[in-house]
Coordinates of N, CA and C in Angstrom, one line a residue:
M1 N -113.4 -57.0 133.1 CA -114.1 -58.2 133.5 C -113.8 -59.1 134.3
A2 N -114.5 -59.1 135.5 CA -114.5 -60.3 136.5 C -115.7 -61.8 135.6
T3 N -115.2 -62.8 135.3 CA -116.0 -63.4 135.0 C -115.8 -65.0 136.3
R4 N -116.4 -65.8 136.3 CA -116.6 -67.1 137.0 C -116.7 -68.4 135.7
T5 N -115.8 -69.1 136.1 CA -115.8 -70.8 135.1 C -116.9 -71.4 135.9
K6 N -117.4 -71.2 136.9 CA -118.4 -72.4 137.4 C -119.3 -72.8 137.0
P7 N -119.6 -74.5 136.8 CA -120.2 -74.9 136.0 C -121.4 -75.0 136.4
A8 N -123.0 -74.7 135.9 CA -124.0 -74.8 136.7 C -124.3 -75.6 137.2
T9 N -123.6 -76.2 138.1 CA -124.0 -77.7 138.9 C -123.7 -77.6 140.1
S10 N -123.1 -76.8 141.1 CA -122.8 -77.0 142.3 C -123.6 -76.6 143.3
D11 N -124.8 -75.3 143.4 CA -125.1 -74.5 144.0 C -126.6 -74.8 144.1
K12 N -127.1 -75.9 144.2 CA -128.5 -76.6 144.5 C -128.7 -77.9 144.9
P13 N -129.1 -78.1 145.8 CA -129.4 -79.7 146.1 C -129.6 -80.5 145.5
A14 N -129.9 -81.9 145.6 CA -130.4 -82.9 145.2 C -131.5 -83.0 144.4
A15 N -132.3 -82.6 145.3 CA -133.5 -82.6 145.6 C -134.2 -81.5 144.8
A16 N -133.9 -80.3 144.7 CA -134.0 -79.4 144.0 C -133.6 -79.4 142.3
K17 N -132.3 -80.3 142.0 CA -132.5 -80.7 140.3 C -133.5 -81.2 140.3
R18 N -133.8 -82.3 140.7 CA -135.1 -83.2 140.1 C -136.3 -82.9 140.2
K19 N -136.5 -81.7 140.8 CA -137.9 -81.2 140.9 C -137.7 -80.3 139.3
L20 N -137.0 -79.4 139.0 CA -136.8 -78.6 138.0 C -136.5 -79.7 137.1
I21 N -137.5 -79.8 136.0 CA -137.6 -81.1 134.8 C -137.8 -80.3 133.8
S22 N -138.9 -79.4 133.6 CA -139.5 -78.4 132.8 C -138.4 -77.8 132.3
T23 N -138.7 -77.8 130.5 CA -137.7 -76.8 130.1 C -137.4 -75.0 130.6
Q24 N -138.8 -74.9 131.1 CA -139.6 -73.0 131.5 C -138.6 -73.3 132.6
A25 N -139.2 -74.6 133.2 CA -138.4 -73.9 134.8 C -136.6 -73.9 134.9
V26 N -136.3 -74.8 134.3 CA -134.4 -74.6 134.0 C -134.4 -73.1 133.4
V27 N -135.3 -72.8 132.1 CA -134.5 -71.8 131.9 C -135.4 -70.2 133.1
L28 N -136.0 -70.2 133.9 CA -136.5 -69.3 134.9 C -135.4 -69.3 136.2
D29 N -134.8 -70.8 136.4 CA -133.7 -71.0 137.3 C -132.4 -70.8 136.9
V30 N -131.9 -70.7 135.8 CA -130.7 -69.9 135.0 C -130.9 -68.8 135.2
R31 N -132.0 -68.0 134.3 CA -131.8 -66.8 134.8 C -131.9 -65.9 135.8
D32 N -132.4 -66.7 136.9 CA -132.3 -65.4 137.9 C -131.1 -66.0 138.7
R33 N -130.5 -67.0 138.2 CA -129.0 -67.3 139.1 C -128.1 -66.1 138.2
I34 N -128.6 -65.8 137.2 CA -128.2 -64.8 135.8 C -127.8 -63.4 137.0
A35 N -129.5 -63.3 136.7 CA -130.0 -62.0 137.5 C -128.9 -62.1 139.2
A36 N -128.6 -62.8 139.7 CA -128.3 -63.2 141.3 C -126.7 -62.5 141.0
Q37 N -126.2 -62.8 139.7 CA -124.8 -62.9 139.7 C -124.0 -64.4 140.2
A38 N -124.7 -64.9 140.2 CA -124.4 -66.3 141.1 C -123.8 -67.1 139.6
L39 N -123.7 -66.7 138.5 CA -123.3 -66.9 137.3 C -122.7 -65.6 136.3
L40 N -121.6 -65.0 136.3 CA -121.2 -64.0 136.2 C -120.9 -63.7 134.5
P41 N -121.2 -62.5 134.5 CA -121.1 -62.2 133.1 C -119.4 -63.2 132.3
G42 N -119.6 -63.8 131.1 CA -118.6 -64.4 130.7 C -118.9 -65.7 131.1
S43 N -119.3 -66.3 132.3 CA -119.2 -67.6 132.8 C -119.9 -68.6 131.5
R44 N -119.5 -70.1 131.3 CA -119.7 -70.5 130.6 C -120.7 -72.0 130.7
I45 N -121.6 -72.0 130.3 CA -122.7 -72.5 130.3 C -122.8 -74.0 130.0
P46 N -121.8 -74.7 130.1 CA -121.7 -76.4 129.3 C -123.3 -77.1 129.5
E47 N -123.1 -77.4 128.1 CA -124.8 -78.1 127.7 C -124.8 -79.6 128.8
E48 N -124.0 -79.8 128.2 CA -123.5 -81.4 129.4 C -123.9 -81.5 130.8
D49 N -123.3 -80.1 131.6 CA -123.2 -80.4 133.2 C -124.6 -79.2 133.2
L50 N -125.2 -78.8 132.1 CA -126.5 -78.1 132.6 C -127.5 -79.4 132.8
A51 N -127.4 -80.4 131.6 CA -128.3 -81.7 131.5 C -127.8 -82.6 133.1
Q52 N -127.1 -82.4 133.2 CA -126.6 -83.1 134.9 C -126.9 -82.9 136.0
H53 N -126.9 -81.4 135.9 CA -127.1 -80.3 136.6 C -128.8 -80.4 137.4
Y54 N -129.6 -80.2 136.2 CA -130.8 -80.4 136.7 C -131.7 -81.7 136.3
G55 N -131.4 -82.9 135.5 CA -131.1 -83.9 135.2 C -132.4 -83.9 134.1
I56 N -131.9 -83.3 133.1 CA -132.5 -83.5 131.7 C -132.0 -83.8 130.7
T57 N -132.6 -84.0 129.8 CA -131.9 -84.7 128.5 C -130.8 -83.3 128.1
R58 N -129.7 -84.1 127.0 CA -129.2 -83.1 126.0 C -129.7 -82.3 125.1
A59 N -130.8 -83.1 124.6 CA -131.7 -82.4 124.0 C -132.4 -81.0 124.5
K60 N -132.7 -81.4 125.5 CA -133.5 -80.8 127.0 C -132.6 -79.4 127.1
A61 N -131.2 -79.5 127.3 CA -130.6 -78.5 127.3 C -130.1 -78.2 126.6
R62 N -130.1 -78.0 125.3 CA -129.8 -77.6 123.9 C -130.9 -76.6 124.2
E63 N -132.4 -77.0 124.3 CA -133.8 -76.1 124.5 C -133.7 -75.1 125.1
V64 N -133.2 -75.3 126.4 CA -133.0 -74.5 127.5 C -131.5 -72.9 126.6
L65 N -130.9 -73.9 126.6 CA -130.0 -72.8 125.8 C -130.1 -71.6 124.6
A66 N -131.2 -72.4 123.8 CA -131.6 -71.7 122.5 C -132.5 -70.4 123.1
T67 N -133.0 -70.8 124.3 CA -134.2 -70.0 124.7 C -133.6 -68.7 125.2
L68 N -132.6 -69.2 126.6 CA -131.6 -68.0 126.5 C -131.1 -67.2 125.4
E69 N -130.7 -68.1 124.4 CA -129.4 -67.5 123.8 C -130.9 -66.3 123.4
D70 N -132.0 -67.2 122.8 CA -133.1 -65.7 122.4 C -133.4 -64.4 123.0
R71 N -133.5 -64.7 124.3 CA -133.7 -63.5 125.1 C -132.6 -62.8 126.0
G72 N -131.7 -62.9 124.9 CA -130.2 -62.0 125.3 C -129.4 -62.6 126.1
L73 N -129.6 -63.4 127.1 CA -128.5 -63.4 128.2 C -127.6 -64.8 128.0
V74 N -127.8 -65.4 126.8 CA -126.3 -65.7 126.7 C -126.2 -65.9 125.3
Q75 N -124.7 -66.6 124.9 CA -124.7 -66.9 123.6 C -123.7 -67.4 123.4
R76 N -123.7 -68.2 121.8 CA -123.0 -68.8 121.9 C -121.7 -68.5 120.9
V77 N -120.8 -68.9 121.5 CA -119.2 -68.6 120.9 C -118.3 -69.7 120.4
P78 N -117.7 -69.6 119.4 CA -117.3 -70.9 118.7 C -116.0 -71.2 119.6
N79 N -116.0 -72.7 119.5 CA -115.1 -73.2 121.0 C -115.6 -72.7 121.8
K80 N -116.3 -72.0 122.6 CA -116.6 -72.1 124.0 C -117.7 -72.1 124.3
G81 N -118.6 -72.5 123.4 CA -120.1 -73.0 123.5 C -120.5 -71.7 124.4
A82 N -122.1 -71.8 125.2 CA -122.7 -71.1 125.8 C -121.6 -70.2 126.4
I83 N -122.1 -68.6 126.5 CA -121.3 -68.0 128.2 C -122.7 -66.7 128.2
V84 N -122.5 -66.3 129.7 CA -123.4 -65.4 129.8 C -122.9 -63.9 129.1
V85 N -123.9 -63.5 128.6 CA -123.7 -62.5 127.7 C -123.5 -61.1 128.8
P86 N -121.7 -60.2 128.6 CA -121.8 -59.1 129.5 C -122.8 -58.3 129.8
V87 N -122.8 -57.8 130.7 CA -123.4 -56.8 131.0 C -123.1 -54.7 130.5
D88 N -124.0 -54.5 129.4 CA -123.6 -54.0 128.6 C -124.4 -52.5 128.6
M89 N -123.8 -51.4 129.5 CA -124.4 -50.2 130.1 C -125.2 -49.4 129.0
Q90 N -124.9 -49.4 127.8 CA -125.3 -48.4 126.8 C -126.8 -49.0 126.3
T91 N -126.4 -50.3 126.1 CA -127.5 -51.1 125.4 C -128.6 -51.4 126.5
T92 N -128.1 -51.2 128.2 CA -129.1 -51.2 129.4 C -130.0 -49.7 128.8
Y93 N -129.1 -48.9 129.2 CA -129.7 -47.4 129.1 C -130.9 -47.3 128.0
R94 N -130.9 -47.8 126.5 CA -131.7 -47.8 125.5 C -132.6 -48.7 126.1
L95 N -132.3 -50.0 126.6 CA -133.7 -50.8 126.9 C -134.3 -50.4 127.4
Y96 N -134.2 -49.3 128.8 CA -134.8 -48.7 129.9 C -136.0 -47.6 128.8
E97 N -134.9 -46.8 128.0 CA -135.8 -46.1 127.0 C -137.3 -47.3 126.3
V98 N -137.2 -48.3 125.9 CA -138.3 -48.7 125.8 C -138.7 -49.4 126.4
R99 N -138.7 -49.3 127.9 CA -139.5 -50.0 128.6 C -140.3 -48.9 129.1
E100 N -140.3 -47.7 129.2 CA -140.8 -46.8 129.9 C -142.3 -46.7 129.4
A101 N -141.8 -46.9 127.5 CA -143.1 -46.7 126.5 C -143.9 -48.0 127.2
L102 N -143.5 -49.6 126.9 CA -144.2 -50.3 127.7 C -144.8 -50.3 128.9
D103 N -144.2 -49.6 130.0 CA -144.4 -49.8 131.3 C -146.1 -48.3 131.2
S104 N -145.9 -47.5 130.3 CA -147.0 -46.8 130.4 C -148.1 -47.4 129.3
L105 N -148.3 -48.5 128.9 CA -149.4 -49.2 128.5 C -149.7 -50.4 129.6
S106 N -148.8 -50.8 130.5 CA -148.9 -51.7 130.7 C -149.9 -51.2 131.9
V107 N -149.5 -50.0 132.6 CA -150.1 -48.8 133.6 C -151.8 -49.0 133.1
R108 N -151.5 -48.5 132.1 CA -153.0 -48.4 131.6 C -154.1 -49.5 131.4
L109 N -153.4 -50.3 131.1 CA -154.0 -51.3 130.7 C -154.6 -52.0 132.2
A110 N -153.5 -52.0 133.0 CA -154.0 -52.9 134.6 C -154.6 -51.9 135.3
M111 N -155.0 -50.3 135.2 CA -155.8 -49.6 135.7 C -157.5 -50.3 135.1
Q112 N -157.4 -50.6 134.1 CA -158.6 -50.9 133.4 C -158.9 -52.3 134.3
N113 N -158.1 -53.7 134.6 CA -158.4 -54.6 134.6 C -158.8 -54.8 136.7
A114 N -157.4 -54.0 136.9 CA -157.5 -54.5 138.2 C -158.8 -54.3 138.9
R115 N -158.7 -55.3 140.5 CA -160.1 -55.3 141.2 C -159.7 -54.2 142.8
P116 N -160.6 -54.5 143.5 CA -160.2 -53.5 144.6 C -159.1 -54.4 145.8
E117 N -159.2 -56.2 145.8 CA -158.2 -56.9 146.4 C -157.1 -56.9 145.8
D118 N -156.5 -56.5 144.0 CA -155.7 -56.5 143.8 C -154.8 -55.1 144.1
W119 N -155.7 -54.1 144.1 CA -154.6 -52.7 144.7 C -154.4 -52.7 146.0
Q120 N -155.1 -53.6 147.1 CA -154.9 -53.9 148.4 C -153.4 -54.9 148.4
E121 N -153.0 -55.7 147.8 CA -152.1 -56.8 147.5 C -150.8 -55.7 147.4
L122 N -151.1 -55.2 146.3 CA -150.0 -54.4 145.7 C -149.4 -52.7 146.7
Q123 N -150.5 -52.8 148.0 CA -150.5 -51.8 148.8 C -149.6 -52.5 149.8
E124 N -150.0 -53.8 149.8 CA -149.0 -54.6 151.2 C -147.5 -54.2 150.6
W125 N -147.4 -55.1 149.1 CA -146.3 -54.9 148.5 C -145.6 -53.9 149.1
L126 N -145.9 -52.8 149.0 CA -145.0 -51.3 149.0 C -145.2 -51.0 150.7
G127 N -145.8 -51.5 151.2 CA -145.8 -51.5 152.5 C -144.3 -50.7 153.6
P128 N -144.6 -50.7 155.0 CA -143.3 -50.5 155.8 C -142.3 -51.4 155.4
P129 N -142.4 -52.8 154.9 CA -141.3 -54.1 154.4 C -140.6 -53.4 153.5
F130 N -141.1 -52.7 152.5 CA -140.5 -52.3 151.5 C -139.3 -51.5 152.0
E131 N -139.5 -50.4 152.6 CA -138.4 -49.7 153.3 C -137.7 -50.0 154.2
Q132 N -138.3 -51.2 155.5 CA -137.3 -52.1 155.9 C -136.4 -52.9 155.4
S133 N -136.6 -53.8 154.1 CA -135.6 -54.4 153.2 C -134.3 -53.6 153.4
L134 N -134.7 -52.1 153.2 CA -133.4 -51.0 152.4 C -132.9 -50.8 154.0
R135 N -133.6 -50.8 155.1 CA -132.7 -50.4 156.1 C -131.8 -51.8 156.9
D136 N -132.4 -52.5 156.9 CA -131.6 -53.8 157.2 C -130.7 -54.1 156.0
G137 N -130.6 -53.6 154.4 CA -129.4 -53.6 153.9 C -129.6 -54.7 153.0
D138 N -131.0 -55.0 153.3 CA -131.3 -56.2 151.6 C -132.0 -56.1 150.6
I139 N -130.6 -55.5 149.7 CA -131.1 -55.0 148.2 C -131.5 -56.0 147.9
E140 N -131.2 -57.3 147.8 CA -132.3 -58.1 146.7 C -133.4 -58.6 147.2
G141 N -133.7 -58.3 148.5 CA -135.1 -58.4 148.8 C -135.8 -56.7 148.7
H142 N -135.0 -56.1 148.3 CA -135.6 -54.9 147.9 C -135.8 -54.5 146.2
V143 N -135.3 -55.3 145.6 CA -135.5 -55.3 144.3 C -136.6 -56.5 143.9
D144 N -136.4 -57.5 144.6 CA -137.1 -58.3 144.0 C -138.2 -58.2 144.2
T145 N -138.8 -57.2 146.0 CA -140.5 -56.7 146.0 C -140.7 -55.4 144.8
I146 N -139.7 -54.7 144.0 CA -140.0 -54.2 142.8 C -140.3 -55.1 141.9
M147 N -139.6 -56.0 141.4 CA -139.8 -56.9 140.2 C -141.3 -57.7 140.6
R148 N -141.5 -58.3 141.5 CA -142.8 -58.7 141.8 C -143.9 -57.8 141.5
F149 N -143.6 -56.6 142.2 CA -144.7 -55.5 141.7 C -144.8 -55.0 140.1
R150 N -143.8 -55.4 139.4 CA -143.8 -55.1 137.9 C -144.1 -55.8 137.4
Y151 N -144.4 -57.0 137.7 CA -144.7 -58.3 137.1 C -146.2 -58.2 137.3
R152 N -146.5 -58.1 138.3 CA -148.1 -58.2 139.1 C -148.8 -57.3 138.1
V153 N -148.3 -56.3 137.5 CA -148.9 -55.1 137.2 C -148.9 -55.6 135.4
T154 N -147.5 -56.1 135.1 CA -148.1 -56.4 133.6 C -149.4 -57.8 134.0
S155 N -149.1 -58.5 134.8 CA -150.2 -59.7 134.8 C -151.6 -59.1 134.9
L156 N -152.1 -58.2 135.4 CA -153.3 -57.2 135.7 C -153.7 -56.5 133.9
A157 N -152.2 -56.2 133.0 CA -153.1 -55.6 132.0 C -153.6 -56.5 131.3
G158 N -153.1 -57.8 131.5 CA -154.0 -59.1 130.6 C -153.2 -59.3 129.3
N159 N -152.6 -58.7 128.4 CA -152.1 -58.9 127.2 C -150.5 -59.4 127.2
P160 N -151.0 -60.7 126.7 CA -149.3 -61.6 126.3 C -148.8 -61.2 125.8
I161 N -149.0 -60.4 124.0 CA -147.6 -60.1 123.4 C -146.8 -59.3 124.2
L162 N -147.7 -57.7 125.4 CA -147.4 -56.8 125.9 C -146.3 -57.6 127.0
S163 N -147.1 -59.0 128.1 CA -145.9 -59.5 128.9 C -144.5 -59.8 128.2
D164 N -144.8 -60.4 127.2 CA -143.4 -61.4 126.6 C -142.4 -60.4 126.4
L165 N -143.2 -59.1 125.8 CA -141.4 -57.6 125.4 C -141.5 -56.8 126.8
I166 N -142.0 -56.9 127.7 CA -141.8 -56.7 128.9 C -140.6 -57.8 129.8
E167 N -141.1 -58.6 129.8 CA -140.2 -59.6 130.2 C -139.1 -60.0 129.9
R168 N -138.9 -59.7 128.8 CA -137.6 -60.1 127.8 C -136.4 -58.7 128.2
I169 N -137.0 -57.2 128.2 CA -136.5 -56.5 128.5 C -136.1 -56.2 130.2
Y170 N -137.1 -56.6 130.8 CA -136.7 -57.3 132.7 C -135.3 -58.0 132.7
E171 N -135.4 -59.1 131.8 CA -134.3 -60.3 132.2 C -133.3 -59.5 131.6
R172 N -133.2 -58.0 130.8 CA -131.8 -58.0 130.6 C -131.5 -57.0 131.1
T173 N -132.3 -56.8 132.1 CA -131.8 -55.3 133.0 C -131.9 -55.6 134.9
R174 N -132.2 -57.0 134.9 CA -132.1 -57.3 136.2 C -131.1 -57.0 136.9
V175 N -129.7 -57.5 136.3 CA -128.6 -57.3 136.8 C -128.2 -56.0 137.3
T176 N -128.4 -55.2 136.0 CA -128.5 -53.3 135.8 C -129.1 -53.2 137.9
M177 N -130.1 -53.8 137.6 CA -131.0 -52.7 138.9 C -130.3 -53.0 139.8
R178 N -129.4 -54.5 140.0 CA -129.5 -54.2 141.5 C -128.3 -53.5 142.0
R179 N -127.1 -53.3 140.6 CA -126.0 -52.6 141.1 C -126.7 -51.2 141.1
V180 N -127.4 -50.6 140.1 CA -127.8 -49.3 140.5 C -128.5 -48.9 142.0
A181 N -129.4 -50.3 142.5 CA -130.1 -49.7 143.2 C -129.0 -49.5 144.6
V182 N -128.0 -49.7 144.6 CA -126.9 -49.6 145.8 C -126.4 -48.3 145.4
L183 N -126.5 -47.2 144.7 CA -125.8 -45.6 144.6 C -126.8 -44.7 145.5
P184 N -125.5 -44.0 146.0 CA -126.8 -43.1 147.5 C -128.0 -42.8 146.6
G185 N -129.1 -42.9 147.2 CA -130.1 -42.1 146.7 C -130.9 -42.9 145.9
R186 N -130.5 -43.9 145.3 CA -131.3 -44.8 144.4 C -132.6 -45.3 144.7
A187 N -132.4 -46.2 146.0 CA -133.6 -47.1 146.6 C -135.0 -46.0 146.8
E188 N -134.0 -45.0 147.6 CA -134.9 -43.9 148.7 C -136.2 -43.6 147.6
A189 N -135.4 -42.7 146.2 CA -136.1 -42.0 145.1 C -137.0 -43.2 144.8
G190 N -136.3 -44.5 144.5 CA -137.3 -45.5 143.8 C -138.5 -45.5 144.4
I191 N -138.6 -45.7 146.2 CA -139.8 -46.0 147.2 C -140.9 -45.2 146.9
K192 N -140.0 -43.6 146.9 CA -141.4 -42.7 146.4 C -142.3 -42.9 145.5
Q193 N -141.6 -43.2 144.3 CA -141.7 -43.1 142.8 C -142.9 -44.4 142.5
Y194 N -142.3 -45.1 143.5 CA -143.0 -46.8 142.9 C -144.8 -46.1 144.2
R195 N -144.3 -45.3 144.8 CA -146.0 -45.4 146.0 C -146.6 -44.1 144.9
E196 N -146.0 -43.6 144.6 CA -147.0 -42.2 143.6 C -147.4 -42.7 142.7
L197 N -146.5 -44.0 141.9 CA -147.2 -44.6 141.1 C -148.8 -45.7 141.2
L198 N -148.3 -45.9 142.1 CA -149.7 -46.9 143.0 C -151.0 -46.1 143.0
A199 N -150.5 -45.0 144.1 CA -151.9 -43.9 144.6 C -152.3 -43.5 143.0
A200 N -151.7 -43.3 141.8 CA -152.3 -42.6 141.0 C -152.8 -44.0 140.2
M201 N -152.3 -44.9 140.2 CA -153.2 -46.3 139.6 C -154.6 -46.2 140.3
M202 N -154.6 -46.3 141.7 CA -155.8 -46.7 142.4 C -157.1 -45.5 142.2
R203 N -156.2 -44.4 142.1 CA -157.2 -42.8 141.9 C -157.9 -43.3 140.6
G204 N -157.3 -44.0 139.9 CA -158.0 -44.0 138.5 C -157.2 -42.8 137.7
D205 N -156.4 -42.2 137.7 CA -155.9 -40.8 137.1 C -154.3 -41.1 136.3
A206 N -155.1 -41.4 134.6 CA -154.1 -42.0 133.9 C -153.3 -41.4 133.8
D207 N -153.5 -40.1 133.3 CA -152.6 -39.1 132.9 C -151.2 -39.2 134.2
A208 N -151.5 -38.8 135.5 CA -150.8 -39.1 136.6 C -150.1 -40.3 136.4
A209 N -150.3 -41.1 136.7 CA -149.4 -42.6 136.2 C -148.7 -42.4 135.5
D210 N -148.8 -41.9 133.6 CA -148.0 -41.7 132.9 C -146.7 -40.9 133.1
R211 N -147.9 -40.0 134.1 CA -146.3 -39.1 134.1 C -145.5 -40.0 135.2
C212 N -145.6 -40.1 135.9 CA -145.3 -41.4 137.5 C -143.9 -42.4 136.4
V213 N -144.8 -42.8 135.2 CA -144.0 -43.6 134.7 C -142.7 -43.1 134.3
R214 N -143.2 -42.5 133.6 CA -142.0 -41.3 133.1 C -141.1 -40.9 134.4
E215 N -141.5 -40.6 135.4 CA -140.4 -40.1 135.9 C -139.6 -40.9 136.8
L216 N -140.0 -42.3 136.9 CA -139.2 -43.5 137.6 C -138.5 -43.4 136.1
N217 N -138.7 -44.2 135.0 CA -137.8 -44.7 133.9 C -136.7 -43.4 133.8
T218 N -137.0 -41.8 133.6 CA -136.1 -41.0 133.9 C -134.9 -41.2 134.5
S219 N -135.5 -41.1 136.0 CA -134.5 -41.0 137.3 C -133.7 -42.6 136.7
A220 N -134.5 -43.7 136.8 CA -133.5 -45.4 136.3 C -132.6 -44.4 135.6
R221 N -132.8 -43.8 134.2 CA -131.6 -43.8 133.3 C -130.3 -42.9 133.7
E222 N -130.5 -41.9 134.2 CA -129.9 -41.3 134.9 C -129.2 -42.0 136.1
Y223 N -129.9 -42.6 136.9 CA -128.8 -43.2 137.5 C -127.8 -44.2 137.1
I224 N -128.1 -45.2 135.9 CA -127.4 -45.9 134.9 C -126.6 -45.0 134.4
Q225 N -126.5 -43.7 133.9 CA -125.6 -42.9 133.7 C -124.4 -42.4 134.7
R226 N -124.6 -42.6 136.2 CA -124.3 -41.9 136.8 C -123.5 -43.5 137.0
Y227 N -123.5 -44.4 137.0 CA -123.1 -45.3 137.3 C -122.1 -46.2 136.2
K228 N -121.9 -45.5 135.0 CA -121.4 -45.8 134.3 C -120.2 -44.9 134.6
E229 N -120.4 -43.6 134.6 CA -119.2 -42.6 135.0 C -118.6 -43.0 136.2
Y230 N -119.4 -43.8 137.0 CA -118.5 -44.5 138.5 C -117.4 -45.1 138.1
L231 N -118.0 -46.4 136.8 CA -117.0 -47.5 136.2 C -116.1 -46.8 135.8

């Protein structure tokens, strides 16, 4: 498995470092770097380097690492410190099984709370630029649109407990989403499935929306299985 020991110190300008002063902001930034594989599985994240890079105290750096460990993104290893958790495809497959149930609840609650302007926003996100990013080979942008859509639906659900559970799963599956998205046919199928889901939600058809959620997640698991076999 490829690893990189590059410390969390050199891919942000100094001005950006000074801005990221809250624990939550640092957690989100490190999370995004893990998802984008700027920090590869097995990479060390030394507490001292983290504190220096973001301009925070060692105590706050420890808090950041503790939060990342709680979210399943890093683990503490004796004599090594904190390292980025390797991607376990079997665990990811199981996470997607749980995600399906949470997605169904999130969609149903969002349908109850969404306003006309919310539907318009979601339609714009899944409009022509959604396909264009794929044609342009912008997989990062394509996956980011999916994540924005998912987080927005979760936000519309208006249930903080549900949001926390879903966010934990999303954080642990974002790397896999990017890897699987490049498999032939996956992204094209996803475009159709997400649009069908949104259409069902806008119609207020809870049963159809639930079927769309199952189809979307079943398809994702099938592609995860293909990715495992490809490896």
